[in-house]
Backbone as JSON, one array per atom type, in Angstrom:
{
  "sequence": "XXXXXXXXXXXXXXXXXXXXXXXXXXXXXXXXXXXXXXXXXXXXXXXXXXXXXXXXXXXXXXXXXXXXXXXXXXXXXXXXXXXXXXXXXXXXXX",
  "N": [[7.37, -0.99, 32.66], [6.74, 0.2, 29.39], [6.07, -1.85, 26.52], [8.34, -1.81, 23.98], [8.78, -1.5, 20.5], [10.59, -2.17, 17.48], [9.78, -0.17, 15.06], [10.62, 0.06, 12.47], [11.1, -2.37, 11.38], [9.71, -4.71, 9.15], [6.49, -6.21, 9.46], [5.52, -9.55, 9.2], [3.32, -11.67, 7.27], [0.09, -12.29, 8.65], [-2.06, -14.72, 10.26], [-4.3, -14.54, 8.64], [-3.67, -14.66, 5.98], [-3.51, -17.02, 3.45], [-1.37, -19.89, 3.1], [-0.66, -20.49, 0.3], [-0.67, -17.93, -0.77], [1.38, -16.45, 0.33], [3.85, -15.84, -0.97], [3.01, -14.03, -2.91], [1.99, -12.07, -1.23], [4.36, -11.2, 0.03], [5.74, -10.08, -2.15], [4.02, -7.95, -2.8], [4.13, -6.56, -0.35], [6.73, -5.58, -0.42], [6.49, -3.6, -2.3], [4.97, -1.71, -1.09], [4.61, 1.51, 0.37], [2.54, 1.24, -2.37], [2.11, 3.19, -4.37], [4.21, 4.92, -4.21], [6.68, 4.54, -5.28], [8.71, 5.71, -7.52], [10.04, 4.37, -9.54], [8.27, 2.52, -10.52], [6.51, 3.97, -11.95], [4.77, 7.09, -12.51], [2.56, 8.27, -13.56], [-1.01, 8.49, -14.17], [-1.85, 6.38, -15.86], [0.18, 4.5, -15.35], [-0.39, 3.88, -12.67], [-2.93, 2.78, -13.02], [-2.23, 0.5, -14.45], [-0.92, -0.89, -12.48], [-2.86, -1.78, -10.8], [-5.69, -3.84, -10.21], [-8.9, -3.83, -11.8], [-10.78, -4.21, -9.78], [-9.59, -3.22, -7.54], [-9.2, -1.84, -4.27], [-8.6, 0.19, -1.4], [-7.58, 0.35, 2.02], [-7.4, 2.96, 4.21], [-5.3, 4.6, 6.71], [-7.1, 5.46, 8.56], [-8.95, 3.5, 8.58], [-10.92, 3.65, 6.79], [-12.44, 2.67, 3.72], [-11.31, 2.99, 0.41], [-12.21, 3.61, -2.93], [-10.99, 2.38, -6.12], [-11.13, 4.32, -8.15], [-11.28, 6.7, -6.64], [-8.77, 6.62, -5.39], [-7.05, 6.72, -7.65], [-7.77, 9.25, -8.69], [-6.95, 10.87, -6.56], [-4.17, 10.36, -6.5], [-3.45, 11.44, -8.94], [-3.68, 14.15, -8.49], [-2.03, 14.73, -6.4], [0.53, 16.27, -4.47], [4.1, 15.83, -4.17], [5.32, 14.2, -1.2], [7.61, 14.85, 1.19], [7.95, 13.5, 3.59], [7.14, 10.88, 3.28], [8.89, 8.71, 3.32], [9.1, 8.03, 5.92], [6.88, 6.69, 6.66], [4.97, 4.12, 8.24], [4.15, 0.87, 7.53], [2.09, -1.96, 7.99], [0.75, -5.14, 9.17], [-0.06, -6.69, 6.93], [-2.16, -8.38, 4.58], [-3.28, -10.9, 2.36], [-5.65, -11.79, -0.01]],
  "CA": [[7.91, -0.31, 31.5], [5.98, -0.15, 28.19], [6.68, -2.71, 25.52], [8.8, -1.03, 22.84], [9.03, -2.28, 19.28], [11.31, -1.53, 16.39], [8.76, 0.05, 14.05], [11.17, 0.04, 11.12], [11.13, -3.76, 10.91], [8.41, -5.07, 8.58], [5.76, -7.34, 10.02], [5.22, -10.57, 8.21], [1.9, -12.0, 7.1], [-0.55, -12.9, 9.81], [-2.78, -15.95, 9.97], [-5.38, -14.31, 7.69], [-3.18, -14.93, 4.62], [-3.34, -18.46, 3.28], [-0.01, -20.23, 2.68], [-0.36, -20.33, -1.14], [-0.58, -16.51, -1.13], [2.45, -15.78, 1.06], [4.84, -15.28, -1.9], [2.37, -12.84, -3.49], [1.94, -11.09, -0.16], [5.7, -10.64, 0.21], [6.02, -9.21, -3.31], [3.23, -6.73, -2.62], [4.65, -5.84, 0.81], [7.94, -4.87, -0.83], [6.08, -2.44, -3.11], [4.16, -0.8, -0.29], [3.36, 1.96, -0.23], [2.6, 0.89, -3.8], [2.11, 4.34, -5.27], [5.29, 5.82, -3.79], [7.92, 4.06, -5.87], [8.74, 6.3, -8.86], [10.55, 3.42, -10.54], [7.13, 1.78, -11.08], [5.72, 4.91, -12.74], [4.19, 8.22, -11.77], [1.39, 8.78, -14.28], [-2.25, 7.76, -13.89], [-1.83, 5.12, -16.63], [1.05, 3.58, -14.61], [-1.15, 3.42, -11.5], [-3.99, 1.9, -13.51], [-1.59, -0.77, -14.82], [-0.48, -1.57, -11.26], [-4.0, -2.2, -10.0], [-6.79, -4.57, -10.8], [-10.13, -3.01, -11.81], [-11.5, -4.4, -8.51], [-8.73, -2.71, -6.46], [-9.65, -0.86, -3.29], [-7.57, 0.38, -0.39], [-8.0, 0.78, 3.34], [-6.49, 3.98, 4.72], [-4.91, 4.53, 8.12], [-8.31, 5.72, 9.36], [-9.83, 2.34, 8.5], [-11.89, 3.9, 5.72], [-12.19, 1.99, 2.45], [-11.29, 3.91, -0.72], [-12.37, 2.95, -4.24], [-9.9, 2.54, -7.07], [-11.29, 5.62, -8.83], [-10.91, 7.74, -5.69], [-7.31, 6.55, -5.22], [-6.43, 7.22, -8.87], [-8.0, 10.69, -8.74], [-6.1, 11.48, -5.53], [-2.79, 10.27, -6.96], [-3.28, 12.34, -10.08], [-3.65, 15.53, -8.02], [-1.23, 14.78, -5.17], [1.88, 16.84, -4.49], [5.06, 14.95, -3.49], [5.4, 14.32, 0.26], [8.97, 14.52, 1.6], [7.95, 12.66, 4.78], [6.59, 9.54, 3.05], [9.87, 7.66, 3.63], [8.96, 7.72, 7.35], [5.62, 6.0, 6.89], [5.01, 2.76, 8.75], [3.11, 0.0, 7.01], [2.11, -3.23, 8.75], [-0.46, -5.98, 9.2], [-0.42, -7.02, 5.56], [-2.94, -9.58, 4.31], [-3.55, -11.12, 0.95], [-6.81, -12.67, -0.19]],
  "C": [[7.12, -0.74, 30.27], [6.77, -1.05, 27.26], [7.06, -1.87, 24.32], [9.1, -1.96, 21.68], [9.88, -1.48, 18.32], [10.32, -1.37, 15.25], [9.3, 0.07, 12.63], [11.21, -1.37, 10.55], [9.76, -4.13, 10.35], [7.79, -6.24, 9.32], [5.48, -8.32, 8.89], [3.73, -10.86, 8.21], [1.34, -12.6, 8.38], [-1.37, -14.1, 9.34], [-3.89, -15.77, 8.93], [-4.96, -14.58, 6.25], [-2.93, -16.42, 4.47], [-1.94, -18.75, 2.75], [0.27, -20.11, 1.18], [-0.18, -18.87, -1.57], [0.6, -15.79, -0.48], [3.51, -15.18, 0.14], [4.29, -14.01, -2.56], [2.34, -11.73, -2.45], [3.3, -10.43, 0.04], [6.07, -9.71, -0.94], [5.26, -7.88, -3.18], [3.74, -5.89, -1.45], [5.89, -5.03, 0.44], [7.64, -3.64, -1.67], [5.34, -1.39, -2.3], [5.02, 0.28, 0.34], [3.45, 1.93, -1.75], [2.71, 2.09, -4.72], [3.22, 5.34, -4.97], [6.66, 5.34, -4.25], [7.99, 4.61, -7.3], [9.25, 5.35, -9.93], [9.44, 2.56, -11.15], [6.22, 2.68, -11.9], [5.09, 5.98, -11.88], [2.95, 8.82, -12.45], [0.16, 7.92, -13.96], [-2.27, 6.41, -14.61], [-0.95, 4.08, -15.93], [0.31, 3.0, -13.41], [-2.29, 2.49, -11.91], [-3.41, 0.52, -13.84], [-1.13, -1.57, -13.6], [-1.64, -2.14, -10.44], [-5.05, -2.92, -10.83], [-8.02, -3.66, -10.83], [-10.93, -3.13, -10.51], [-10.71, -3.89, -7.31], [-9.51, -1.76, -5.56], [-8.61, -0.85, -2.19], [-8.2, 0.78, 0.92], [-6.96, 1.76, 3.86], [-6.2, 3.79, 6.2], [-6.11, 4.75, 9.04], [-9.22, 4.5, 9.45], [-10.88, 2.49, 7.42], [-11.47, 3.18, 4.45], [-12.31, 3.0, 1.32], [-11.37, 3.14, -2.03], [-11.15, 3.2, -5.11], [-9.97, 3.92, -7.73], [-10.88, 6.77, -7.91], [-9.39, 7.78, -5.52], [-6.61, 7.11, -6.46], [-6.6, 8.73, -9.01], [-7.08, 11.42, -7.75], [-4.64, 11.48, -5.97], [-2.49, 11.27, -8.07], [-3.1, 13.8, -9.63], [-2.76, 15.74, -6.79], [0.13, 15.43, -5.4], [2.83, 15.86, -3.78], [5.13, 15.24, -1.99], [6.8, 13.91, 0.72], [9.04, 13.61, 2.83], [7.5, 11.22, 4.52], [7.6, 8.43, 3.31], [9.8, 7.25, 5.09], [7.69, 6.93, 7.65], [5.85, 4.58, 7.38], [3.85, 1.98, 8.14], [3.23, -1.34, 7.72], [0.79, -3.96, 8.59], [-0.97, -6.32, 7.8], [-1.2, -8.33, 5.5], [-3.14, -9.69, 2.82], [-4.68, -12.12, 0.83], [-6.98, -12.99, -1.65]]
}
């Protein structure tokens, strides 16, 4: 029988995150997906304020996206009613 997991339960930090960063990692994990919490803002300026100038993101495909690309995409994105079903996991903080 295949191993089944509860995909709604968040995964905790793996060994790649150093112990001093675990509190930061947990705070960021709670915001993920970071750009899908309207209470943190919905305008480009809000997204800029939430990210460091050196920010970059890795998508589900494994592709790396620049901050500028992410901000441009957010600015032109239509709301997605299925985003509450997204699964995020394997968080790391460096």
